CSV table of C-alpha atoms and ligand atoms in Angstrom, one decimal:
chain,number,residue,atom,x,y,z
A,4,MET,CA,91.6,80.7,89.8
A,5,ASN,CA,94.5,82.7,88.5
A,6,TYR,CA,97.6,83.1,90.7
A,7,ARG,CA,100.4,85.7,90.7
A,8,GLU,CA,103.7,85.3,92.2
A,9,ASN,CA,105.0,87.4,95.1
A,10,PRO,CA,108.4,88.6,93.8
A,11,ALA,CA,109.7,88.7,97.4
A,12,ASN,CA,109.3,85.0,98.1
A,13,GLY,CA,107.6,83.2,95.3
A,14,ASN,CA,104.3,82.7,97.1
A,15,LYS,CA,101.5,81.9,94.6
A,16,VAL,CA,98.7,84.2,95.7
A,17,SER,CA,95.2,84.1,94.2
A,18,ILE,CA,94.5,87.3,92.3
A,19,LEU,CA,91.2,87.6,94.2
A,20,GLY,CA,91.7,88.2,98.0
A,21,PHE,CA,88.8,87.8,100.5
A,22,GLY,CA,88.4,91.1,102.5
A,23,CYS,CA,87.0,90.4,105.9
A,24,MET,CA,85.9,94.0,106.7
A,25,ARG,CA,82.2,93.5,106.0
A,26,LEU,CA,81.4,89.9,106.8
A,27,PRO,CA,77.7,88.8,106.9
A,28,GLN,CA,76.0,89.8,110.1
A,29,LYS,CA,73.2,88.7,112.3
A,30,GLY,CA,72.2,91.7,114.3
A,31,MET,CA,75.4,93.3,115.7
A,32,ARG,CA,77.5,90.2,115.5
A,33,ILE,CA,79.1,88.3,112.6
A,34,ASP,CA,76.9,85.5,111.2
A,35,TYR,CA,79.4,82.7,111.8
A,36,GLU,CA,77.7,80.0,109.8
A,37,GLU,CA,77.1,82.1,106.7
A,38,THR,CA,80.7,83.5,106.9
A,39,ARG,CA,82.1,80.0,107.2
A,40,LYS,CA,80.1,78.8,104.2
A,41,GLN,CA,81.3,81.7,102.1
A,42,ILE,CA,85.0,81.5,103.1
A,43,LEU,CA,85.1,77.7,102.6
A,44,TYR,CA,83.5,78.1,99.2
A,45,ALA,CA,86.0,80.7,98.2
A,46,ILE,CA,88.8,78.4,99.4
A,47,GLU,CA,87.4,75.5,97.4
A,48,GLN,CA,87.4,77.8,94.3
A,49,GLY,CA,91.1,78.6,94.8
A,50,VAL,CA,91.0,81.9,96.9
A,51,ASN,CA,94.0,81.7,99.3
A,52,TYR,CA,94.4,85.3,100.6
A,53,PHE,CA,92.3,86.5,103.5
A,54,ASP,CA,92.6,90.0,104.8
A,55,THR,CA,91.5,91.1,108.2
A,56,ALA,CA,92.4,93.9,110.7
A,57,TRP,CA,92.3,94.9,114.3
A,58,PRO,CA,89.3,97.2,113.9
A,59,TYR,CA,87.2,95.1,111.5
A,60,HIS,CA,83.9,94.2,113.3
A,61,ASN,CA,85.7,95.3,116.5
A,62,GLY,CA,88.1,92.4,116.4
A,63,GLU,CA,85.5,89.8,115.8
A,64,SER,CA,86.6,89.4,112.2
A,65,GLU,CA,90.0,88.2,113.3
A,66,VAL,CA,88.4,85.7,115.8
A,67,VAL,CA,86.0,84.3,113.2
A,68,LEU,CA,88.5,84.0,110.4
A,69,GLY,CA,91.0,82.3,112.8
A,70,ARG,CA,88.3,79.8,114.0
A,71,ILE,CA,87.1,78.9,110.5
A,72,ILE,CA,90.6,78.2,109.3
A,73,LYS,CA,91.6,76.3,112.4
A,74,ASP,CA,88.5,74.1,112.5
A,75,ALA,CA,88.9,73.3,108.8
A,76,GLY,CA,92.5,72.3,109.4
A,77,ILE,CA,93.8,74.4,106.4
A,78,ARG,CA,96.2,76.9,108.1
A,79,ASP,CA,99.0,75.9,105.6
A,80,LYS,CA,96.7,76.3,102.6
A,81,VAL,CA,95.9,80.0,103.1
A,82,PHE,CA,97.6,83.3,103.6
A,83,ILE,CA,96.3,85.4,106.4
A,84,ALA,CA,96.8,89.1,106.3
A,85,ASP,CA,96.4,91.2,109.4
A,86,LYS,CA,97.2,94.8,110.4
A,87,LEU,CA,98.8,96.8,113.2
A,88,PRO,CA,96.5,99.8,114.0
A,89,PRO,CA,99.1,102.7,114.5
A,90,TRP,CA,96.4,105.0,115.9
A,91,VAL,CA,95.9,102.6,118.9
A,92,VAL,CA,99.6,102.6,119.8
A,93,GLN,CA,100.4,105.1,122.6
A,94,LYS,CA,103.6,103.5,123.8
A,95,ALA,CA,106.2,101.0,122.5
A,96,GLU,CA,104.8,98.1,124.5
A,97,ASP,CA,101.4,98.5,122.8
A,98,ILE,CA,102.8,97.1,119.6
A,99,GLU,CA,103.7,93.8,121.1
A,100,ARG,CA,100.5,93.6,123.1
A,101,ILE,CA,98.4,94.1,120.0
A,102,PHE,CA,100.4,91.6,117.9
A,103,GLN,CA,100.1,88.9,120.6
A,104,LYS,CA,96.4,89.5,120.9
A,105,GLN,CA,96.1,89.2,117.2
A,106,LEU,CA,97.9,85.8,117.2
A,107,GLU,CA,95.5,84.7,120.0
A,108,ARG,CA,92.4,85.9,118.1
A,109,LEU,CA,93.5,84.2,114.9
A,110,GLN,CA,94.6,81.0,116.8
A,111,THR,CA,97.8,80.9,114.9
A,112,ASP,CA,101.6,81.1,115.6
A,113,TYR,CA,102.3,83.3,112.6
A,114,ILE,CA,100.8,85.8,110.2
A,115,ASP,CA,101.7,85.5,106.5
A,116,TYR,CA,101.1,89.1,105.6
A,117,TYR,CA,101.3,91.7,108.3
A,118,LEU,CA,100.8,95.4,107.6
A,119,ILE,CA,100.9,98.7,109.4
A,120,HIS,CA,97.4,99.9,108.8
A,121,ALA,CA,96.4,103.0,106.8
A,122,LEU,CA,99.8,104.8,106.9
A,123,ASP,CA,100.4,108.3,105.6
A,124,GLY,CA,103.6,110.3,106.1
A,125,LYS,CA,102.7,111.6,109.6
A,126,SER,CA,101.5,108.3,111.0
A,127,TRP,CA,104.6,106.6,109.7
A,128,ASP,CA,106.9,109.1,111.3
A,129,ARG,CA,104.9,108.7,114.6
A,130,ILE,CA,104.9,104.9,114.7
A,131,ARG,CA,108.6,104.9,114.1
A,132,THR,CA,109.2,106.7,117.3
A,133,PHE,CA,107.8,103.7,119.1
A,134,GLY,CA,110.5,101.4,117.7
A,135,VAL,CA,108.2,99.6,115.3
A,136,GLU,CA,111.0,98.7,112.8
A,137,GLU,CA,113.0,96.9,115.5
A,138,PHE,CA,109.9,95.1,116.7
A,139,LEU,CA,109.0,93.9,113.2
A,140,LYS,CA,112.5,92.8,112.4
A,141,LYS,CA,112.5,90.8,115.7
A,142,VAL,CA,109.2,89.0,115.0
A,143,LYS,CA,110.0,88.4,111.4
A,144,ALA,CA,113.3,86.8,112.3
A,145,ALA,CA,111.4,84.6,114.8
A,146,GLY,CA,109.1,83.4,111.9
A,147,LYS,CA,106.0,85.0,113.4
A,148,ILE,CA,105.6,87.3,110.4
A,149,LYS,CA,106.4,86.0,107.0
A,150,ASN,CA,105.9,89.2,104.9
A,151,MET,CA,106.0,92.7,106.2
A,152,GLY,CA,104.1,95.5,104.5
A,153,PHE,CA,101.9,98.6,105.0
A,154,SER,CA,98.6,99.9,103.7
A,155,PHE,CA,98.5,103.4,102.5
A,156,HIS,CA,96.3,106.5,102.2
A,157,GLY,CA,98.3,109.6,101.6
A,158,SER,CA,100.4,111.5,99.1
A,159,ARG,CA,102.6,109.9,96.4
A,160,GLU,CA,105.7,111.5,97.8
A,161,ASP,CA,105.1,110.1,101.2
A,162,PHE,CA,104.3,106.7,99.7
A,163,LYS,CA,107.7,106.6,97.9
A,164,ARG,CA,109.5,107.8,101.0
A,165,ILE,CA,107.9,105.0,103.1
A,166,VAL,CA,108.7,102.4,100.4
A,167,ASP,CA,112.4,103.5,100.7
A,168,GLU,CA,112.6,103.8,104.4
A,169,TYR,CA,112.1,100.1,105.4
A,170,ASP,CA,112.8,96.7,103.9
A,171,TRP,CA,109.2,95.9,103.0
A,172,ASP,CA,108.0,92.8,101.3
A,173,PHE,CA,104.7,94.2,100.1
A,174,CYS,CA,102.3,97.1,100.3
A,175,GLN,CA,98.6,97.7,99.9
A,176,ILE,CA,97.2,100.7,98.0
A,177,GLN,CA,93.9,102.1,97.0
A,178,TYR,CA,93.7,101.7,93.2
A,179,ASN,CA,90.7,101.8,90.8
A,180,ILE,CA,89.5,103.4,87.6
A,181,LEU,CA,89.1,106.8,89.4
A,182,ASP,CA,92.3,106.7,91.5
A,183,GLU,CA,94.9,106.3,88.8
A,184,GLN,CA,96.4,109.7,89.7
A,185,ASN,CA,95.2,109.7,93.3
A,186,GLN,CA,97.2,108.7,96.5
A,187,ALA,CA,100.0,106.3,95.5
A,188,GLY,CA,98.3,106.0,92.1
A,189,LYS,CA,99.8,104.4,89.0
A,190,GLU,CA,103.2,106.0,89.6
A,191,GLY,CA,103.3,104.6,93.2
A,192,LEU,CA,102.2,101.1,91.9
A,193,GLU,CA,105.0,101.1,89.4
A,194,TYR,CA,107.5,102.5,91.9
A,195,ALA,CA,106.8,99.9,94.6
A,196,SER,CA,106.9,97.1,92.0
A,197,SER,CA,110.3,98.4,90.7
A,198,LYS,CA,111.6,98.1,94.2
A,199,GLY,CA,110.6,94.4,94.4
A,200,LEU,CA,107.5,94.8,96.5
A,201,ALA,CA,104.4,92.8,95.9
A,202,VAL,CA,101.3,95.1,95.6
A,203,VAL,CA,97.9,94.3,97.0
A,204,VAL,CA,95.1,96.5,95.8
A,205,MET,CA,92.2,97.6,98.1
A,206,GLU,CA,89.1,99.6,97.1
A,207,PRO,CA,89.0,98.3,93.5
A,208,LEU,CA,85.4,99.4,93.5
A,209,ARG,CA,86.0,102.6,95.5
A,210,GLY,CA,84.3,101.4,98.6
A,211,GLY,CA,81.6,99.6,96.5
A,212,ASN,CA,80.7,102.9,94.8
A,213,LEU,CA,81.7,101.6,91.4
A,214,ALA,CA,79.3,98.7,91.8
A,215,ARG,CA,76.3,100.9,92.3
A,216,GLU,CA,74.0,102.4,89.8
A,217,MET,CA,76.1,104.5,87.4
A,218,PRO,CA,75.6,108.0,86.2
A,219,SER,CA,73.5,107.6,82.9
A,220,GLN,CA,76.3,109.0,80.7
A,221,ALA,CA,78.8,106.4,82.1
A,222,ALA,CA,76.3,103.6,81.7
A,223,LYS,CA,75.8,104.6,78.0
A,224,ILE,CA,79.5,104.4,77.4
A,225,TYR,CA,79.7,100.8,78.7
A,226,ASP,CA,76.6,99.9,76.7
A,227,SER,CA,78.4,101.0,73.6
A,228,ALA,CA,81.3,98.5,74.1
A,229,PRO,CA,81.3,95.5,71.7
A,230,ARG,CA,81.6,93.1,74.6
A,231,LYS,CA,79.0,93.4,77.4
A,232,ARG,CA,80.3,93.4,80.9
A,233,SER,CA,78.9,94.7,84.2
A,234,ASN,CA,80.4,97.8,85.8
A,235,VAL,CA,82.0,95.6,88.4
A,236,GLU,CA,83.7,93.4,85.8
A,237,TRP,CA,85.0,96.4,83.9
A,238,ALA,CA,86.4,97.9,87.1
A,239,LEU,CA,88.1,94.7,88.4
A,240,ARG,CA,89.5,93.8,85.0
A,241,TRP,CA,91.0,97.2,84.7
A,242,VAL,CA,93.0,96.7,88.0
A,243,TRP,CA,94.0,93.1,87.1
A,244,ASN,CA,95.2,94.4,83.7
A,245,HIS,CA,98.2,95.9,85.6
A,246,PRO,CA,101.0,93.2,85.8
A,247,GLN,CA,102.4,94.8,89.0
A,248,VAL,CA,99.2,94.0,90.9
A,249,MET,CA,99.5,90.7,92.8
A,250,CYS,CA,96.1,90.5,94.4
A,251,ILE,CA,92.8,92.5,94.6
A,252,LEU,CA,90.9,92.6,97.8
A,253,SER,CA,87.2,92.4,97.7
A,254,GLY,CA,85.1,92.9,100.9
A,255,MET,CA,82.7,90.0,100.2
A,256,ASN,CA,79.6,89.0,102.1
A,257,ASN,CA,77.2,87.7,99.5
A,258,MET,CA,77.5,84.4,97.8
A,259,GLU,CA,76.3,85.7,94.4
A,260,HIS,CA,79.0,88.4,94.5
A,261,ILE,CA,81.7,85.8,95.5
A,262,LYS,CA,80.7,83.6,92.6
A,263,GLU,CA,80.7,86.5,90.2
A,264,ASN,CA,84.1,87.8,91.4
A,265,ILE,CA,85.6,84.3,91.1
A,266,ARG,CA,84.2,83.9,87.6
A,267,ILE,CA,85.8,87.2,86.5
A,268,ALA,CA,89.1,86.2,88.2
A,269,GLU,CA,89.3,83.0,86.1
A,270,ASP,CA,90.6,84.7,83.0
A,271,ALA,CA,91.7,88.2,84.1
A,272,LEU,CA,95.3,88.2,82.8
A,273,PRO,CA,97.7,91.1,82.9
A,274,ASP,CA,97.7,93.3,79.8
A,275,SER,CA,94.6,91.5,78.5
A,276,LEU,CA,92.4,94.5,77.8
A,277,THR,CA,92.5,95.9,74.3
A,278,THR,CA,93.3,99.6,73.5
A,279,GLU,CA,89.6,100.1,72.6
A,280,GLU,CA,88.5,98.6,76.0
A,281,LEU,CA,91.0,100.8,77.9
A,282,ASP,CA,89.6,103.8,76.1
A,283,ILE,CA,86.1,102.9,77.0
A,284,ILE,CA,87.1,102.6,80.7
A,285,LYS,CA,88.9,106.0,80.5
A,286,ARG,CA,85.8,107.6,79.1
A,287,VAL,CA,83.7,106.2,81.9
A,288,ALA,CA,86.1,107.4,84.5
A,289,ASP,CA,86.0,110.9,82.9
A,290,SER,CA,82.3,110.8,83.0
A,291,TYR,CA,82.3,110.0,86.7
A,292,ARG,CA,84.8,112.8,87.3
A,293,SER,CA,82.5,115.3,85.5
A,294,ALA,CA,80.0,114.7,88.3
A,295,MET,CA,82.5,115.7,90.9
A,296,LYS,CA,81.8,118.8,93.0
A,297,VAL,CA,85.4,119.9,93.3
A,298,PRO,CA,88.0,119.3,90.5
A,299,CYS,CA,90.6,118.2,93.0
A,300,THR,CA,93.1,115.8,91.5
A,301,GLY,CA,94.6,114.9,94.9
A,302,CYS,CA,98.1,116.2,93.9
A,303,GLN,CA,98.7,117.4,97.5
A,304,TYR,CA,100.5,120.6,96.4
A,305,CYS,CA,98.3,122.5,98.9
A,306,MET,CA,99.6,120.4,101.8
A,307,PRO,CA,100.4,120.7,104.7
A,308,CYS,CA,97.6,122.9,106.0
A,309,PRO,CA,98.7,124.8,109.2
A,310,ALA,CA,95.3,124.0,110.7
A,311,GLY,CA,95.7,120.3,110.1
A,312,VAL,CA,93.0,120.0,107.4
A,313,ASN,CA,93.6,117.0,105.1
A,314,ILE,CA,92.5,119.0,102.1
A,315,PRO,CA,92.6,116.4,99.3
A,316,SER,CA,90.9,113.8,101.5
A,317,CYS,CA,88.1,116.2,102.5
A,318,PHE,CA,87.5,116.8,98.8
A,319,GLU,CA,87.6,113.1,98.0
A,320,HIS,CA,84.9,112.3,100.6
A,321,TYR,CA,82.9,115.4,99.4
A,322,ASN,CA,83.0,114.2,95.8
A,323,ASN,CA,82.0,110.6,96.8
A,324,TYR,CA,79.1,112.1,98.7
A,325,HIS,CA,77.8,113.8,95.6
A,326,MET,CA,78.8,111.2,92.9
A,327,PHE,CA,77.6,108.0,94.3
A,328,GLY,CA,74.5,108.6,96.6
A,329,LYS,CA,74.9,106.5,99.8
A,330,LYS,CA,75.1,109.7,101.7
A,331,ILE,CA,75.1,108.3,105.2
A,332,MET,CA,77.9,105.9,104.4
A,333,SER,CA,79.9,108.7,102.8
A,334,LYS,CA,79.5,110.8,106.0
A,335,ALA,CA,80.5,107.9,108.2
A,336,MET,CA,83.6,107.3,106.1
A,337,TYR,CA,84.5,111.0,106.2
A,338,HIS,CA,84.3,111.0,110.0
A,339,ALA,CA,86.0,107.6,110.5
A,340,GLN,CA,89.0,108.5,108.3
A,341,LEU,CA,89.4,112.2,109.1
A,342,GLY,CA,87.7,112.6,112.5
A,343,GLY,CA,90.3,110.9,114.6
A,344,LEU,CA,89.0,107.3,114.7
A,345,MET,CA,91.6,106.0,112.3
A,346,SER,CA,94.0,108.8,112.5
A,347,VAL,CA,95.9,110.3,115.4
A,348,LYS,CA,94.6,113.8,114.8
A,349,LYS,CA,91.4,115.3,113.4
A,350,GLN,CA,91.8,116.6,109.8
A,351,LEU,CA,88.3,117.9,109.2
A,352,ALA,CA,87.1,120.7,106.9
A,353,SER,CA,85.7,122.6,109.9
A,354,GLN,CA,89.2,123.1,111.2
A,355,CYS,CA,89.9,125.5,108.2
A,356,ILE,CA,90.6,129.0,109.5
A,357,SER,CA,90.6,130.5,106.0
A,358,CYS,CA,94.2,131.6,106.1
A,359,GLY,CA,94.4,131.2,102.3
A,360,LYS,CA,97.9,129.8,102.4
A,361,CYS,CA,96.9,126.7,100.3
A,362,VAL,CA,95.2,128.6,97.5
A,363,GLN,CA,98.3,129.8,95.7
A,364,HIS,CA,99.6,126.2,95.4
A,365,CYS,CA,96.6,124.7,93.8
A,366,PRO,CA,97.1,124.1,90.1
A,367,GLN,CA,93.3,123.7,89.7
A,368,SER,CA,92.7,127.2,91.1
A,369,ILE,CA,90.2,125.8,93.6
A,370,ASP,CA,88.8,128.3,96.2
A,371,ILE,CA,89.9,125.9,98.9
A,372,PRO,CA,88.7,127.9,102.0
A,373,GLY,CA,85.3,128.5,100.3
A,374,GLU,CA,84.9,124.9,99.4
A,375,MET,CA,85.9,123.8,102.9
A,376,LYS,CA,82.9,125.7,104.2
A,377,LYS,CA,80.7,123.7,101.9
A,378,VAL,CA,82.3,120.4,102.9
A,379,SER,CA,81.9,121.2,106.6
A,380,LYS,CA,78.3,122.3,106.1
A,381,GLU,CA,77.3,119.1,104.2
A,382,LEU,CA,79.4,116.4,105.9
A,383,GLU,CA,79.5,117.7,109.4
A,384,GLY,CA,77.0,119.2,111.9
A,385,PHE,CA,76.2,119.1,115.6
A,386,PHE,CA,74.5,115.7,115.6
A,387,ILE,CA,77.0,113.7,113.5
A,388,ASN,CA,80.1,115.4,115.1
A,389,ASN,CA,78.8,114.5,118.6
A,390,LEU,CA,77.8,111.0,117.5
A,391,MET,CA,81.2,110.4,116.1
A,392,LYS,CA,82.8,111.7,119.4
A,393,ILE,CA,80.9,109.0,121.3
A,394,VAL,CA,81.9,106.3,118.7
A,395,GLY,CA,85.5,107.6,119.0
A,396,VAL,CA,85.6,107.1,122.7
A,397,PHE,CA,84.1,103.6,122.3
A,398,PHE,CA,86.6,102.8,119.5
A,399,LYS,CA,89.6,104.0,121.5
A,400,ARG,CA,88.6,102.0,124.6
A,401,MET,CA,88.2,99.0,122.4
A,402,GLY,CA,91.6,99.6,120.9
A,403,ARG,CA,93.2,99.7,124.4
A,404,GLY,CA,91.4,96.5,125.3
A,405,GLU,CA,89.2,98.0,128.0
A,406,LEU,CA,86.1,96.6,126.4
A,407,LYS,CA,85.5,93.0,125.5
A,408,SER,CA,87.2,92.3,122.2
B,528,SF4,S1,92.7,128.1,103.9
B,528,SF4,FE1,92.0,126.5,105.3
B,528,SF4,S2,92.6,124.6,104.2
B,528,SF4,FE2,93.8,126.2,103.3
B,528,SF4,S3,95.7,126.2,104.4
B,528,SF4,FE3,94.4,127.7,105.4
B,528,SF4,S4,93.4,126.6,107.1
B,528,SF4,FE4,94.2,125.1,105.7
B,529,SF4,S1,96.5,121.5,95.3
B,529,SF4,FE1,94.4,121.6,94.6
B,529,SF4,S2,94.1,119.9,93.3
B,529,SF4,FE2,95.9,119.5,94.5
B,529,SF4,S3,95.2,118.4,96.3
B,529,SF4,FE3,95.2,120.5,96.9
B,529,SF4,S4,93.1,121.2,96.4
B,529,SF4,FE4,93.4,119.2,95.3
């Protein structure tokens, strides 16, 4: 296993992190024995970073991860990452309540890497009003949090602002061959690194989409490379090629995939891809982009929308829906991220009132209100909107601890 150093404290972190978002399941519950087997195998092979969160498997992910680590007696050999869900916080006391519950679920006295989950500019401004900075300083001083960070899905400007507005140790960004200019992007990665933050990368395969069957044009480009690699290997190596990246998270639940990821991580060194290889990857990314429905670059110049629509995110989900198949999963992710489950307010395409204010700001000359009608028609609808309302009520009650968790 390769390790990279956390510039904040010298921690040697495995470049492959185990994401505990989609653990093996038996029915509706986590398959404990299979998960244990996979996690202990990964640890034997040198993986030492495990990432969980409050909502993963409705809290069961934290419980299972904590139990496996405690029973194996290896708490001091691994780094646990966990996250504060800002959308669950309704009053200042909720922050402490959630944190204490997480320590209890994980059966530990401290969390190595603690993040505020899925921030954007608005959710950061909101969670600050509950005194989150003072709370985090207090628990860090008490040794209950070793490294403080945030995960991010928003504009580059907001990303830089958040980096500058607190004394973070690390951050977690979405970064992959299709998102070099999207969200925090390459500029954000370099910015955070220049400020001394360790950077953890999530979604290296864009929610698994880059691991699926590729558009034929993209497959031909990889086939023409002198060195044969799978699409997963190309995509992971591209992220690890960036020296600013400390660790990549992979949501693993299959032993073959775990072995394959560990094999790739053995020799994925920074700046190890050749100019020719980087050009091949760029052509593949361009080929994916040509299959996009809307040529949105995620620049955010159209934001904010007075009706609350998250314009670039709507287009990102719409493009994923058309580029990668997996239509049900794409719809679920659209509603989860923009329908109020993992955000304080809804930010859906159907909220567009066609005011036209955004259009003049779009450098790509996209007919935004016209496209919003299409996004709404294809990704929303009576059935799924109501289904997500029910899921939302369940999810919020779970967040408040009213249901068993
Ligand atoms: S046209 Fe629609 S998306 Fe654009 S600013 Fe107006 S309400 Fe928002
Ligand atoms: S301004 Fe245009 S390209 Fe930029 S995020 Fe908005 S819709 Fe996308």
